[in-house]
Amino acid sequence: MEPAQGVDAPSGGFRKGSFGVSGSGDTSGFGGLVRVEPGGAVALHSTERPYGGYFDEVTDALIEAVGEKVYAAAVVRVLVDRGEITYFVTREHLLTLVQALRDDEALRFELCSSVSGVDYLDSGGPVTGPDRPRLHVVYHLTSMTYRRRIRLEVAVTAEDPHVPSVTAVYPTADWHERETWDMFGIVFDGHPALTRILMPDDWDGHPQRKDYPLGGVPVEYHDATIPPPDTRRAYR
């Protein structure tokens, strides 16, 4: 689909101007904003150490807890952005990392406050493929002992959307993983009851995947008709 008139196409995963608008069309006052496209964000390089703040202390403690060899195999990239740190980890080592993050005395990330999904298909950045899986699972971990927060992120393909469940380590992840399965079709192996939580049990597909049809049904009231979303305007 061609970019809308007056909107610059993303270049290298970046788009300039608030909400992609350039020139006089941007009336928000943020015309100088440079926004990273979601697809571009997952393709950026790792942040070099030192990370700053408590991030280096957490990283060193994690390396000591699991060992340098396991850490090197488990963590494929680390990104520090906007005062937050994200560890991009392999699914094969996810449980090893979360167990250490929860139990190690120097880490003590006792709470998994959120598990959510992201689909980076056609998001403005590099094209998805075997080297850039489109489905991501994001975990937000909180240390109430040390008042710290970190993020873990696991990427899988739509053809093999399996990630081990962390419910045995973090029971709070139970319904979060069910919602992520329901909306994105990411299968959490070992989950005690991976069933739909928002959609009916017999629903076909996963509504928050980017290739899911917008669908909808016509709505009629006061002699006026509203057609389904994907028939009444163009989306980009």
PDB file of C-alpha atoms in Angstrom:
ATOM      1  CA  MET A   1       0.000   0.000   0.000  1.00  0.00           C
ATOM      2  CA  GLU A   2       1.353   3.407  -0.925  1.00  0.00           C
ATOM      3  CA  PRO A   3       1.988   5.911   1.919  1.00  0.00           C
ATOM      4  CA  ALA A   4      -0.748   8.488   2.406  1.00  0.00           C
ATOM      5  CA  GLN A   5      -0.146  11.847   0.776  1.00  0.00           C
ATOM      6  CA  GLY A   6       2.082  14.085   2.887  1.00  0.00           C
ATOM      7  CA  VAL A   7       3.438  11.199   4.982  1.00  0.00           C
ATOM      8  CA  ASP A   8       7.058  10.138   4.709  1.00  0.00           C
ATOM      9  CA  ALA A   9       7.640   6.419   4.269  1.00  0.00           C
ATOM     10  CA  PRO A  10       9.717   4.834   7.062  1.00  0.00           C
ATOM     11  CA  SER A  11      13.446   4.811   6.383  1.00  0.00           C
ATOM     12  CA  GLY A  12      15.564   2.270   8.206  1.00  0.00           C
ATOM     13  CA  GLY A  13      12.779   1.606  10.676  1.00  0.00           C
ATOM     14  CA  PHE A  14      12.323   5.264  11.626  1.00  0.00           C
ATOM     15  CA  ARG A  15       9.517   7.651  10.814  1.00  0.00           C
ATOM     16  CA  LYS A  16       9.758  11.394  11.473  1.00  0.00           C
ATOM     17  CA  GLY A  17       6.887  13.478  12.763  1.00  0.00           C
ATOM     18  CA  SER A  18       4.209  12.657  15.296  1.00  0.00           C
ATOM     19  CA  PHE A  19       1.981   9.790  14.094  1.00  0.00           C
ATOM     20  CA  GLY A  20       3.896   9.721  10.822  1.00  0.00           C
ATOM     21  CA  VAL A  21       2.738  13.177   9.740  1.00  0.00           C
ATOM     22  CA  SER A  22       5.166  15.659   8.198  1.00  0.00           C
ATOM     23  CA  GLY A  23       4.893  19.306   7.188  1.00  0.00           C
ATOM     24  CA  SER A  24       1.883  21.445   8.039  1.00  0.00           C
ATOM     25  CA  GLY A  25      -0.361  18.431   8.636  1.00  0.00           C
ATOM     26  CA  ASP A  26       1.035  17.949  12.138  1.00  0.00           C
ATOM     27  CA  THR A  27      -0.830  20.275  14.479  1.00  0.00           C
ATOM     28  CA  SER A  28       0.101  18.443  17.693  1.00  0.00           C
ATOM     29  CA  GLY A  29       3.206  20.504  18.405  1.00  0.00           C
ATOM     30  CA  PHE A  30       5.462  17.455  18.154  1.00  0.00           C
ATOM     31  CA  GLY A  31       6.620  17.904  14.574  1.00  0.00           C
ATOM     32  CA  GLY A  32      10.231  17.346  15.619  1.00  0.00           C
ATOM     33  CA  LEU A  33       9.506  13.973  17.186  1.00  0.00           C
ATOM     34  CA  VAL A  34      11.417  11.015  15.752  1.00  0.00           C
ATOM     35  CA  ARG A  35       9.432   7.857  16.402  1.00  0.00           C
ATOM     36  CA  VAL A  36      10.891   4.363  16.053  1.00  0.00           C
ATOM     37  CA  GLU A  37       8.629   2.119  14.057  1.00  0.00           C
ATOM     38  CA  PRO A  38       7.764  -1.091  15.961  1.00  0.00           C
ATOM     39  CA  GLY A  39       9.363  -3.237  13.290  1.00  0.00           C
ATOM     40  CA  GLY A  40      12.477  -1.081  13.367  1.00  0.00           C
ATOM     41  CA  ALA A  41      12.674  -1.362  17.133  1.00  0.00           C
ATOM     42  CA  VAL A  42      13.183  -5.107  17.066  1.00  0.00           C
ATOM     43  CA  ALA A  43      15.940  -4.777  14.470  1.00  0.00           C
ATOM     44  CA  LEU A  44      18.092  -2.284  16.391  1.00  0.00           C
ATOM     45  CA  HIS A  45      21.468  -3.266  17.792  1.00  0.00           C
ATOM     46  CA  SER A  46      22.239  -4.097  21.413  1.00  0.00           C
ATOM     47  CA  THR A  47      23.037  -1.335  23.872  1.00  0.00           C
ATOM     48  CA  GLU A  48      26.687  -1.349  24.860  1.00  0.00           C
ATOM     49  CA  ARG A  49      27.728  -1.499  28.487  1.00  0.00           C
ATOM     50  CA  PRO A  50      27.744   0.234  30.861  1.00  0.00           C
ATOM     51  CA  TYR A  51      23.948   0.336  30.781  1.00  0.00           C
ATOM     52  CA  GLY A  52      23.692   2.845  33.614  1.00  0.00           C
ATOM     53  CA  GLY A  53      21.668   2.967  36.824  1.00  0.00           C
ATOM     54  CA  TYR A  54      21.005  -0.390  38.462  1.00  0.00           C
ATOM     55  CA  PHE A  55      20.927  -2.191  35.098  1.00  0.00           C
ATOM     56  CA  ASP A  56      24.594  -3.210  35.255  1.00  0.00           C
ATOM     57  CA  GLU A  57      24.187  -4.514  38.790  1.00  0.00           C
ATOM     58  CA  VAL A  58      21.179  -6.614  37.748  1.00  0.00           C
ATOM     59  CA  THR A  59      23.004  -7.932  34.677  1.00  0.00           C
ATOM     60  CA  ASP A  60      26.094  -8.902  36.684  1.00  0.00           C
ATOM     61  CA  ALA A  61      23.948 -10.626  39.310  1.00  0.00           C
ATOM     62  CA  LEU A  62      22.065 -12.533  36.606  1.00  0.00           C
ATOM     63  CA  ILE A  63      25.307 -13.667  34.975  1.00  0.00           C
ATOM     64  CA  GLU A  64      26.604 -14.850  38.336  1.00  0.00           C
ATOM     65  CA  ALA A  65      23.332 -16.659  39.099  1.00  0.00           C
ATOM     66  CA  VAL A  66      23.068 -18.652  35.853  1.00  0.00           C
ATOM     67  CA  GLY A  67      26.687 -18.689  34.726  1.00  0.00           C
ATOM     68  CA  GLU A  68      28.377 -16.892  31.849  1.00  0.00           C
ATOM     69  CA  LYS A  69      27.851 -19.768  29.414  1.00  0.00           C
ATOM     70  CA  VAL A  70      24.102 -19.984  30.036  1.00  0.00           C
ATOM     71  CA  TYR A  71      23.717 -16.193  29.981  1.00  0.00           C
ATOM     72  CA  ALA A  72      25.532 -15.949  26.644  1.00  0.00           C
ATOM     73  CA  ALA A  73      23.268 -18.635  25.157  1.00  0.00           C
ATOM     74  CA  ALA A  74      20.082 -17.245  26.700  1.00  0.00           C
ATOM     75  CA  VAL A  75      20.355 -13.480  26.148  1.00  0.00           C
ATOM     76  CA  VAL A  76      20.664 -12.582  22.477  1.00  0.00           C
ATOM     77  CA  ARG A  77      20.337  -8.824  22.881  1.00  0.00           C
ATOM     78  CA  VAL A  78      19.948  -6.157  25.554  1.00  0.00           C
ATOM     79  CA  LEU A  79      18.261  -2.836  24.868  1.00  0.00           C
ATOM     80  CA  VAL A  80      18.214   0.175  27.178  1.00  0.00           C
ATOM     81  CA  ASP A  81      15.717   2.789  26.025  1.00  0.00           C
ATOM     82  CA  ARG A  82      13.749   5.513  27.808  1.00  0.00           C
ATOM     83  CA  GLY A  83      15.037   4.469  31.204  1.00  0.00           C
ATOM     84  CA  GLU A  84      14.035   0.822  30.804  1.00  0.00           C
ATOM     85  CA  ILE A  85      16.039  -2.324  30.096  1.00  0.00           C
ATOM     86  CA  THR A  86      14.863  -5.236  27.965  1.00  0.00           C
ATOM     87  CA  TYR A  87      16.586  -8.614  27.765  1.00  0.00           C
ATOM     88  CA  PHE A  88      15.758 -10.439  24.527  1.00  0.00           C
ATOM     89  CA  VAL A  89      16.000 -14.105  25.485  1.00  0.00           C
ATOM     90  CA  THR A  90      15.631 -17.485  23.807  1.00  0.00           C
ATOM     91  CA  ARG A  91      12.619 -19.560  24.748  1.00  0.00           C
ATOM     92  CA  GLU A  92      14.841 -22.561  25.543  1.00  0.00           C
ATOM     93  CA  HIS A  93      16.410 -20.695  28.483  1.00  0.00           C
ATOM     94  CA  LEU A  94      13.422 -18.623  29.603  1.00  0.00           C
ATOM     95  CA  LEU A  95      12.545 -20.758  32.634  1.00  0.00           C
ATOM     96  CA  THR A  96      16.157 -20.871  33.799  1.00  0.00           C
ATOM     97  CA  LEU A  97      16.349 -17.081  33.720  1.00  0.00           C
ATOM     98  CA  VAL A  98      13.028 -16.361  35.450  1.00  0.00           C
ATOM     99  CA  GLN A  99      13.808 -18.887  38.185  1.00  0.00           C
ATOM    100  CA  ALA A 100      17.103 -17.130  38.899  1.00  0.00           C
ATOM    101  CA  LEU A 101      15.533 -13.683  38.646  1.00  0.00           C
ATOM    102  CA  ARG A 102      12.934 -14.620  41.248  1.00  0.00           C
ATOM    103  CA  ASP A 103      15.039 -16.629  43.691  1.00  0.00           C
ATOM    104  CA  ASP A 104      18.558 -15.186  43.670  1.00  0.00           C
ATOM    105  CA  GLU A 105      19.247 -13.005  46.703  1.00  0.00           C
ATOM    106  CA  ALA A 106      20.855 -10.288  44.594  1.00  0.00           C
ATOM    107  CA  LEU A 107      17.933 -10.146  42.146  1.00  0.00           C
ATOM    108  CA  ARG A 108      14.623 -10.907  43.894  1.00  0.00           C
ATOM    109  CA  PHE A 109      12.220 -10.115  41.053  1.00  0.00           C
ATOM    110  CA  GLU A 110       9.294 -11.560  42.976  1.00  0.00           C
ATOM    111  CA  LEU A 111       6.461 -10.259  40.798  1.00  0.00           C
ATOM    112  CA  CYS A 112       5.574 -10.814  37.153  1.00  0.00           C
ATOM    113  CA  SER A 113       3.174  -7.927  36.698  1.00  0.00           C
ATOM    114  CA  SER A 114       2.379  -8.463  33.026  1.00  0.00           C
ATOM    115  CA  VAL A 115       2.675 -10.908  30.142  1.00  0.00           C
ATOM    116  CA  SER A 116       1.597  -9.565  26.762  1.00  0.00           C
ATOM    117  CA  GLY A 117       1.991 -10.267  23.068  1.00  0.00           C
ATOM    118  CA  VAL A 118       3.087  -8.242  20.043  1.00  0.00           C
ATOM    119  CA  ASP A 119       2.812  -9.013  16.335  1.00  0.00           C
ATOM    120  CA  TYR A 120       5.427  -7.193  14.257  1.00  0.00           C
ATOM    121  CA  LEU A 121       4.073  -8.250  10.866  1.00  0.00           C
ATOM    122  CA  ASP A 122       4.192  -5.379   8.321  1.00  0.00           C
ATOM    123  CA  SER A 123       4.923  -2.849  11.040  1.00  0.00           C
ATOM    124  CA  GLY A 124       7.048  -0.435   9.043  1.00  0.00           C
ATOM    125  CA  GLY A 125      10.408  -1.979   9.835  1.00  0.00           C
ATOM    126  CA  PRO A 126      12.397  -4.774   8.196  1.00  0.00           C
ATOM    127  CA  VAL A 127      10.362  -7.596   6.691  1.00  0.00           C
ATOM    128  CA  THR A 128       9.681 -10.513   9.029  1.00  0.00           C
ATOM    129  CA  GLY A 129      11.364 -13.804   8.268  1.00  0.00           C
ATOM    130  CA  PRO A 130      13.254 -16.702   9.871  1.00  0.00           C
ATOM    131  CA  ASP A 131      15.820 -14.277  11.294  1.00  0.00           C
ATOM    132  CA  ARG A 132      13.158 -11.923  12.685  1.00  0.00           C
ATOM    133  CA  PRO A 133      10.211 -13.833  14.166  1.00  0.00           C
ATOM    134  CA  ARG A 134       7.080 -11.709  14.147  1.00  0.00           C
ATOM    135  CA  LEU A 135       5.421 -12.831  17.414  1.00  0.00           C
ATOM    136  CA  HIS A 136       6.892 -11.535  20.660  1.00  0.00           C
ATOM    137  CA  VAL A 137       6.012 -12.258  24.284  1.00  0.00           C
ATOM    138  CA  VAL A 138       6.881  -9.479  26.738  1.00  0.00           C
ATOM    139  CA  TYR A 139       7.316 -10.055  30.480  1.00  0.00           C
ATOM    140  CA  HIS A 140       7.443  -7.207  33.010  1.00  0.00           C
ATOM    141  CA  LEU A 141       9.212  -8.227  36.214  1.00  0.00           C
ATOM    142  CA  THR A 142       9.298  -6.210  39.420  1.00  0.00           C
ATOM    143  CA  SER A 143      11.599  -6.530  42.419  1.00  0.00           C
ATOM    144  CA  MET A 144       9.675  -5.309  45.434  1.00  0.00           C
ATOM    145  CA  THR A 145      12.752  -5.942  47.580  1.00  0.00           C
ATOM    146  CA  TYR A 146      15.011  -3.598  45.609  1.00  0.00           C
ATOM    147  CA  ARG A 147      12.317  -1.504  43.875  1.00  0.00           C
ATOM    148  CA  ARG A 148      13.519  -2.357  40.379  1.00  0.00           C
ATOM    149  CA  ARG A 149      11.864  -3.240  37.104  1.00  0.00           C
ATOM    150  CA  ILE A 150      13.107  -5.097  34.029  1.00  0.00           C
ATOM    151  CA  ARG A 151      11.563  -6.533  30.889  1.00  0.00           C
ATOM    152  CA  LEU A 152      12.136  -9.875  29.166  1.00  0.00           C
ATOM    153  CA  GLU A 153      11.141 -10.472  25.559  1.00  0.00           C
ATOM    154  CA  VAL A 154      10.906 -13.763  23.661  1.00  0.00           C
ATOM    155  CA  ALA A 155      10.385 -13.942  19.883  1.00  0.00           C
ATOM    156  CA  VAL A 156       8.874 -16.872  17.968  1.00  0.00           C
ATOM    157  CA  THR A 157       7.558 -17.488  14.483  1.00  0.00           C
ATOM    158  CA  ALA A 158       3.886 -17.843  13.576  1.00  0.00           C
ATOM    159  CA  GLU A 159       4.709 -21.313  12.264  1.00  0.00           C
ATOM    160  CA  ASP A 160       6.141 -22.423  15.628  1.00  0.00           C
ATOM    161  CA  PRO A 161       4.533 -20.155  18.242  1.00  0.00           C
ATOM    162  CA  HIS A 162       5.556 -22.147  21.329  1.00  0.00           C
ATOM    163  CA  VAL A 163       6.931 -20.621  24.530  1.00  0.00           C
ATOM    164  CA  PRO A 164       7.241 -22.365  27.914  1.00  0.00           C
ATOM    165  CA  SER A 165       4.728 -21.200  30.501  1.00  0.00           C
ATOM    166  CA  VAL A 166       6.165 -19.324  33.485  1.00  0.00           C
ATOM    167  CA  THR A 167       3.132 -20.002  35.704  1.00  0.00           C
ATOM    168  CA  ALA A 168       5.094 -22.461  37.876  1.00  0.00           C
ATOM    169  CA  VAL A 169       7.478 -19.621  38.760  1.00  0.00           C
ATOM    170  CA  TYR A 170       5.029 -16.704  38.561  1.00  0.00           C
ATOM    171  CA  PRO A 171       1.401 -17.794  39.229  1.00  0.00           C
ATOM    172  CA  THR A 172       0.253 -14.264  38.325  1.00  0.00           C
ATOM    173  CA  ALA A 173       1.090 -15.090  34.687  1.00  0.00           C
ATOM    174  CA  ASP A 174      -1.797 -17.580  34.461  1.00  0.00           C
ATOM    175  CA  TRP A 175      -4.527 -15.373  32.987  1.00  0.00           C
ATOM    176  CA  HIS A 176      -2.004 -13.129  31.215  1.00  0.00           C
ATOM    177  CA  GLU A 177      -0.758 -16.123  29.228  1.00  0.00           C
ATOM    178  CA  ARG A 178      -4.326 -17.192  28.482  1.00  0.00           C
ATOM    179  CA  GLU A 179      -5.105 -13.740  27.073  1.00  0.00           C
ATOM    180  CA  THR A 180      -1.914 -13.735  24.991  1.00  0.00           C
ATOM    181  CA  TRP A 181      -2.841 -17.165  23.609  1.00  0.00           C
ATOM    182  CA  ASP A 182      -6.369 -15.993  22.888  1.00  0.00           C
ATOM    183  CA  MET A 183      -5.360 -12.789  21.104  1.00  0.00           C
ATOM    184  CA  PHE A 184      -2.080 -13.806  19.417  1.00  0.00           C
ATOM    185  CA  GLY A 185      -2.121 -17.608  19.202  1.00  0.00           C
ATOM    186  CA  ILE A 186       1.108 -18.006  21.168  1.00  0.00           C
ATOM    187  CA  VAL A 187       1.085 -21.439  22.813  1.00  0.00           C
ATOM    188  CA  PHE A 188       2.407 -21.547  26.380  1.00  0.00           C
ATOM    189  CA  ASP A 189       3.624 -25.099  26.881  1.00  0.00           C
ATOM    190  CA  GLY A 190       2.978 -26.389  30.389  1.00  0.00           C
ATOM    191  CA  HIS A 191       0.185 -23.941  31.185  1.00  0.00           C
ATOM    192  CA  PRO A 192      -2.348 -25.600  33.530  1.00  0.00           C
ATOM    193  CA  ALA A 193      -5.419 -24.624  31.461  1.00  0.00           C
ATOM    194  CA  LEU A 194      -4.623 -22.809  28.233  1.00  0.00           C
ATOM    195  CA  THR A 195      -8.142 -21.880  27.120  1.00  0.00           C
ATOM    196  CA  ARG A 196      -9.623 -18.729  25.657  1.00  0.00           C
ATOM    197  CA  ILE A 197     -10.353 -15.952  28.117  1.00  0.00           C
ATOM    198  CA  LEU A 198     -11.947 -13.229  25.952  1.00  0.00           C
ATOM    199  CA  MET A 199     -13.284 -14.921  22.825  1.00  0.00           C
ATOM    200  CA  PRO A 200     -15.748 -17.859  22.696  1.00  0.00           C
ATOM    201  CA  ASP A 201     -14.126 -21.285  22.874  1.00  0.00           C
ATOM    202  CA  ASP A 202     -15.044 -22.059  19.260  1.00  0.00           C
ATOM    203  CA  TRP A 203     -13.708 -18.763  17.863  1.00  0.00           C
ATOM    204  CA  ASP A 204     -11.630 -19.119  14.714  1.00  0.00           C
ATOM    205  CA  GLY A 205      -8.293 -17.285  14.743  1.00  0.00           C
ATOM    206  CA  HIS A 206      -6.558 -14.800  17.030  1.00  0.00           C
ATOM    207  CA  PRO A 207      -7.898 -11.236  16.699  1.00  0.00           C
ATOM    208  CA  GLN A 208      -4.765  -9.224  17.512  1.00  0.00           C
ATOM    209  CA  ARG A 209      -2.576 -10.805  14.882  1.00  0.00           C
ATOM    210  CA  LYS A 210      -1.846  -8.283  12.151  1.00  0.00           C
ATOM    211  CA  ASP A 211      -3.084 -10.590   9.398  1.00  0.00           C
ATOM    212  CA  TYR A 212      -6.421 -11.186  11.121  1.00  0.00           C
ATOM    213  CA  PRO A 213      -9.278  -9.703   9.040  1.00  0.00           C
ATOM    214  CA  LEU A 214     -10.935  -6.641  10.543  1.00  0.00           C
ATOM    215  CA  GLY A 215     -14.328  -8.151   9.820  1.00  0.00           C
ATOM    216  CA  GLY A 216     -17.292  -6.811  11.727  1.00  0.00           C
ATOM    217  CA  VAL A 217     -21.003  -6.798  10.968  1.00  0.00           C
ATOM    218  CA  PRO A 218     -23.168  -3.966   9.616  1.00  0.00           C
ATOM    219  CA  VAL A 219     -24.849  -1.936  12.354  1.00  0.00           C
ATOM    220  CA  GLU A 220     -28.203  -0.346  11.608  1.00  0.00           C
ATOM    221  CA  TYR A 221     -30.046   2.306  13.639  1.00  0.00           C
ATOM    222  CA  HIS A 222     -32.390   5.212  12.911  1.00  0.00           C
ATOM    223  CA  ASP A 223     -32.415   4.317   9.213  1.00  0.00           C
ATOM    224  CA  ALA A 224     -28.612   4.639   9.061  1.00  0.00           C
ATOM    225  CA  THR A 225     -26.176   1.825   8.372  1.00  0.00           C
ATOM    226  CA  ILE A 226     -22.552   1.525   9.526  1.00  0.00           C
ATOM    227  CA  PRO A 227     -20.649  -1.031   7.428  1.00  0.00           C
ATOM    228  CA  PRO A 228     -17.891  -3.260   8.831  1.00  0.00           C
ATOM    229  CA  PRO A 229     -14.587  -1.412   9.412  1.00  0.00           C
ATOM    230  CA  ASP A 230     -12.664  -3.038   6.571  1.00  0.00           C
ATOM    231  CA  THR A 231     -15.274  -1.935   4.025  1.00  0.00           C
ATOM    232  CA  ARG A 232     -15.544   1.727   4.928  1.00  0.00           C
ATOM    233  CA  ARG A 233     -11.989   3.107   4.866  1.00  0.00           C
ATOM    234  CA  ALA A 234      -8.392   2.313   3.978  1.00  0.00           C
ATOM    235  CA  TYR A 235      -5.991   1.372   6.767  1.00  0.00           C
ATOM    236  CA  ARG A 236      -2.232   1.801   6.573  1.00  0.00           C
TER     237      ARG A 236
END
